[in-house]
XYZ file of C-alpha atoms in Angstrom:
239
model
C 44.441 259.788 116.455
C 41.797 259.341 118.787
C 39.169 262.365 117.766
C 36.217 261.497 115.649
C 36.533 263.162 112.593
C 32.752 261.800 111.093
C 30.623 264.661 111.802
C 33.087 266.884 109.345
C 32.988 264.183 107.004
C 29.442 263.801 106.587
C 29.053 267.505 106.507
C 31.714 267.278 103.768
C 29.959 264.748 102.296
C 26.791 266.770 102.433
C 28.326 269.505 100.461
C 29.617 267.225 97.735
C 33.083 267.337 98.643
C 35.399 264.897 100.496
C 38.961 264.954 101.522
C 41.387 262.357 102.395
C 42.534 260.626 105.613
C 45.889 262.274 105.362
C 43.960 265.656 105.074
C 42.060 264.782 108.076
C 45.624 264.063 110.099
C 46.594 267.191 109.140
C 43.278 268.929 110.356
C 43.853 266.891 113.414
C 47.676 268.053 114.137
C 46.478 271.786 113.348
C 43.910 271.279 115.991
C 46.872 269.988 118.268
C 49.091 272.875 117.775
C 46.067 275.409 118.164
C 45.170 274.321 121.723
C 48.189 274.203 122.906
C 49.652 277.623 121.837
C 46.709 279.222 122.891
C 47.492 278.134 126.300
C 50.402 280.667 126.181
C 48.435 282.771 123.178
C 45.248 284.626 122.537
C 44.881 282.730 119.112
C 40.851 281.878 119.921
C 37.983 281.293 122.451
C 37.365 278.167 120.767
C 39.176 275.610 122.144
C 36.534 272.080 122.517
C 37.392 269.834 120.007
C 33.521 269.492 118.919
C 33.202 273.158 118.653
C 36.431 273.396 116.617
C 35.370 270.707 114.530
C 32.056 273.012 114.190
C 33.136 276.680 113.849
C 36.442 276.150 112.527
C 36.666 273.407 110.306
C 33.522 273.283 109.124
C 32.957 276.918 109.153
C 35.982 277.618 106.677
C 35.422 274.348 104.931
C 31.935 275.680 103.655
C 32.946 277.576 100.940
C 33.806 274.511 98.837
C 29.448 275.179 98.268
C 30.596 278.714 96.439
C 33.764 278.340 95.538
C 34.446 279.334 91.812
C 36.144 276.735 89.453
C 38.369 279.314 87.710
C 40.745 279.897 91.227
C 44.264 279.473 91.318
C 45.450 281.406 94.262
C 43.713 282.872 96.813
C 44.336 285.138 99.761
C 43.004 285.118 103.364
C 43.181 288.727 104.650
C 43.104 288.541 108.272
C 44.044 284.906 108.764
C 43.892 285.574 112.583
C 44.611 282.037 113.680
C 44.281 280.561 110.087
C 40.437 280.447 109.410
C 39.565 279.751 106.689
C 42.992 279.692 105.168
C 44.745 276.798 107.021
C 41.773 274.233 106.498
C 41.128 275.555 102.895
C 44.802 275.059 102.325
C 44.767 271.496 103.785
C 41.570 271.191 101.441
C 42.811 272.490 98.261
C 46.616 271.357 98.021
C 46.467 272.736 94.420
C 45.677 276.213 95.020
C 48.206 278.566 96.062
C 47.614 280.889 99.158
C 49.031 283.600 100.441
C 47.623 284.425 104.578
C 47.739 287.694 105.476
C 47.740 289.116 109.286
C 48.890 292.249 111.260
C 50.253 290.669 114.199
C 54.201 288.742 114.150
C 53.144 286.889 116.481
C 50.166 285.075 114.675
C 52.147 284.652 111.737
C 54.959 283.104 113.513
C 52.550 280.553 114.964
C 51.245 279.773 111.538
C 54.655 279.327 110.069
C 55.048 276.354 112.667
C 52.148 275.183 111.542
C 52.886 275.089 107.843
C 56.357 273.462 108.576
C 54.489 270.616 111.241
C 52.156 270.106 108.399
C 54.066 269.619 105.433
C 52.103 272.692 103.150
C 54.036 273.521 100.144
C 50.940 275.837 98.992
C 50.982 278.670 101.669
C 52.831 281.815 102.166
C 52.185 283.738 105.397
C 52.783 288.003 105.123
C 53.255 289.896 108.535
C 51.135 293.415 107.413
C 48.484 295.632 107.697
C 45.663 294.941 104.870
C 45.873 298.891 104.087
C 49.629 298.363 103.414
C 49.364 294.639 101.646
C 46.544 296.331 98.867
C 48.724 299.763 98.713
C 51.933 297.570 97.896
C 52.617 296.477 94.150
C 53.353 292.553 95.296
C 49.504 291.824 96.064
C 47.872 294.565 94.132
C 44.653 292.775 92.235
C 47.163 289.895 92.300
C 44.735 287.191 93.464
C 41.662 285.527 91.744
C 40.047 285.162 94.939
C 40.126 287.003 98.568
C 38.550 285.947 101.523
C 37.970 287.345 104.860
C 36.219 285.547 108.411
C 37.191 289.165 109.595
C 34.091 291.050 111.568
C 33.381 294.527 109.973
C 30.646 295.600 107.829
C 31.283 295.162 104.101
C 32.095 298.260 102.691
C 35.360 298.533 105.107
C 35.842 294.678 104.322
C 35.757 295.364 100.508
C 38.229 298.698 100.835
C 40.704 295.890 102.412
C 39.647 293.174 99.791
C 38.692 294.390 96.754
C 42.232 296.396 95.998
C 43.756 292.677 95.720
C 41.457 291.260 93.778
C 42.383 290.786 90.240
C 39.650 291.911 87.418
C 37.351 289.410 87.150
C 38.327 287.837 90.612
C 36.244 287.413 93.691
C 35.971 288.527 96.973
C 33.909 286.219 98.718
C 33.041 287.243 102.357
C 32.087 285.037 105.372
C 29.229 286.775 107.230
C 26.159 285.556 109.875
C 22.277 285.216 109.142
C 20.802 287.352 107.256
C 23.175 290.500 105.473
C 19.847 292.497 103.783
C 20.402 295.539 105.358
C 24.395 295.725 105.537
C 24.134 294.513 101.262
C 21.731 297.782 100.501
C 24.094 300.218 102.855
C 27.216 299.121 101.161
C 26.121 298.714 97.417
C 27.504 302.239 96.149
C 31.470 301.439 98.435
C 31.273 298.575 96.547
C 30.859 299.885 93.330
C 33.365 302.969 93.950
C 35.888 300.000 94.619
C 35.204 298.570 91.637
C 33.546 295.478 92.349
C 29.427 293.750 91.664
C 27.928 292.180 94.666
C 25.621 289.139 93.824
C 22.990 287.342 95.738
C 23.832 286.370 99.378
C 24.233 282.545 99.745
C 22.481 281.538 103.049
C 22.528 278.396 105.088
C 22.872 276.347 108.157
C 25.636 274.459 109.266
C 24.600 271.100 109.105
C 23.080 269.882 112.817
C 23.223 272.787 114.012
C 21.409 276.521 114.320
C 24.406 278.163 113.105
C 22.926 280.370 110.355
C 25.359 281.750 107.994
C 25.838 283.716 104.703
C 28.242 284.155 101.859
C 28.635 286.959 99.623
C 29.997 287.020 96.589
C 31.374 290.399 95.115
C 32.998 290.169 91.562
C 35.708 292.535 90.537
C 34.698 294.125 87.457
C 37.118 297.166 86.894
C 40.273 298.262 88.902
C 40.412 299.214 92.311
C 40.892 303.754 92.089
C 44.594 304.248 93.423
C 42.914 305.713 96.207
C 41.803 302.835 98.238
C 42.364 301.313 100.733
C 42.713 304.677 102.466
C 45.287 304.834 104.866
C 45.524 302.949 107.998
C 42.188 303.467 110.590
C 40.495 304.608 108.063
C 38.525 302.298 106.332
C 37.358 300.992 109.564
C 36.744 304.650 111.332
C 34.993 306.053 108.213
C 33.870 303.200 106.537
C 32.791 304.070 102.746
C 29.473 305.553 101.480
């Protein structure tokens, strides 16, 4: 392996967290099998190692700052090309997670993936997020969803929230600065049944890449109700 791997380590490191140099091979052969599908593939637009390394890794990798002590399994809704789940997976070989994504095609990719890599702690679902929180196998089944997805939070909690168990997490990866998005989405949150806490902002380290977590807690169940059906959440998003 000829890629330098330091900059993700010291940001790691930064963070108070660390992982091995077999994790590290296995971030390394992800990164392999990325760049090359996506030359037959629309996986991503980020391809250059140092902006993988960046946006990717260290991108998903951040929420080892927020990430609750209590989780067992978590889902990523809208895996896309496995951000954050692949590298959290890699990261977290104790948790169980299930990645979640509406095209075959994406999934199919990851499942090579998975096998190349050795995971024993990931199961990959081919369907819709309306359909995966209607459906009694993922129902507020998980103590922890996230989503990378781009939408405005009330139409990411109607996908989230429904599998988030009571007194689970959705925890949602946004850019700078969410004030205004946070105060229109408050009362769809609530409806939904979950609390939204304080936005946690910061920088990726060397970088200007300003980025924010927030943290919604599940406090009663999801109303049968949501997620609407599918279009909707996204066309009308909730008020």
């Amino acid at each position: 392996m000829n890629r330098d791997y330091s900059y993700l380590v010291n940001t790691l490191s930064s963070w108070n967290f660390s992982i091995s140099d077999k994790q590290i091979q296995q971030l390394d052969l992800f990164y392999e099998l990325l760049v090359e599908k996506n030359k037959v593939m629309n996986l991503t637009a980020i391809t250059e190692f140092d902006d993988v390394l960046v946006k990717h890794f260290a991108d998903s990798l951040s929420i080892c700052t927020v990430l609750p002590s209590d989780v067992n399994t978590v889902c990523d809704l809208g895996t896309g090309a496995g951000f954050p789940g692949i590298p959290m997976a890699i990261a977290y070989p104790d948790i169980s997670f299930t990645l979640i994504d509406s095209l075959n095609k994406r999934i199919k990719f990851l499942q090579e993936v998975v096998d190349a890599l050795g995971l024993t702690n990931v199961t990959l679902v081919h369907a819709r997020a309306e359909e995966a929180g209607r459906g009694n196998n993922y129902r507020e089944h998980f103590d922890l969803v996230v989503s990378r997805a781009v939408a405005n939070i009330a139409t990411l909690s109607e996908y989230c929230l429904p599998l988030v168990k009571i007194n689970g997490y959705f925890i949602s990866f946004k850019s700078g600065d969410i004030k205004d998005e946070i105060e229109a989405s408050g009362s769809a949150v609530k409806k939904l049944g979950g609390a939204m806490t304080e936005p946690v902002y910061f920088t990726i380290p060397d970088t200007d890449i300003s980025r924010s977590f927030l943290i919604i807690n599940k406090e009663k169940n999801t109303p049968k109700a949501y997620p609407r059906k599918a279009g909707t959440p996204s066309k009308e998003p909730l008020k």
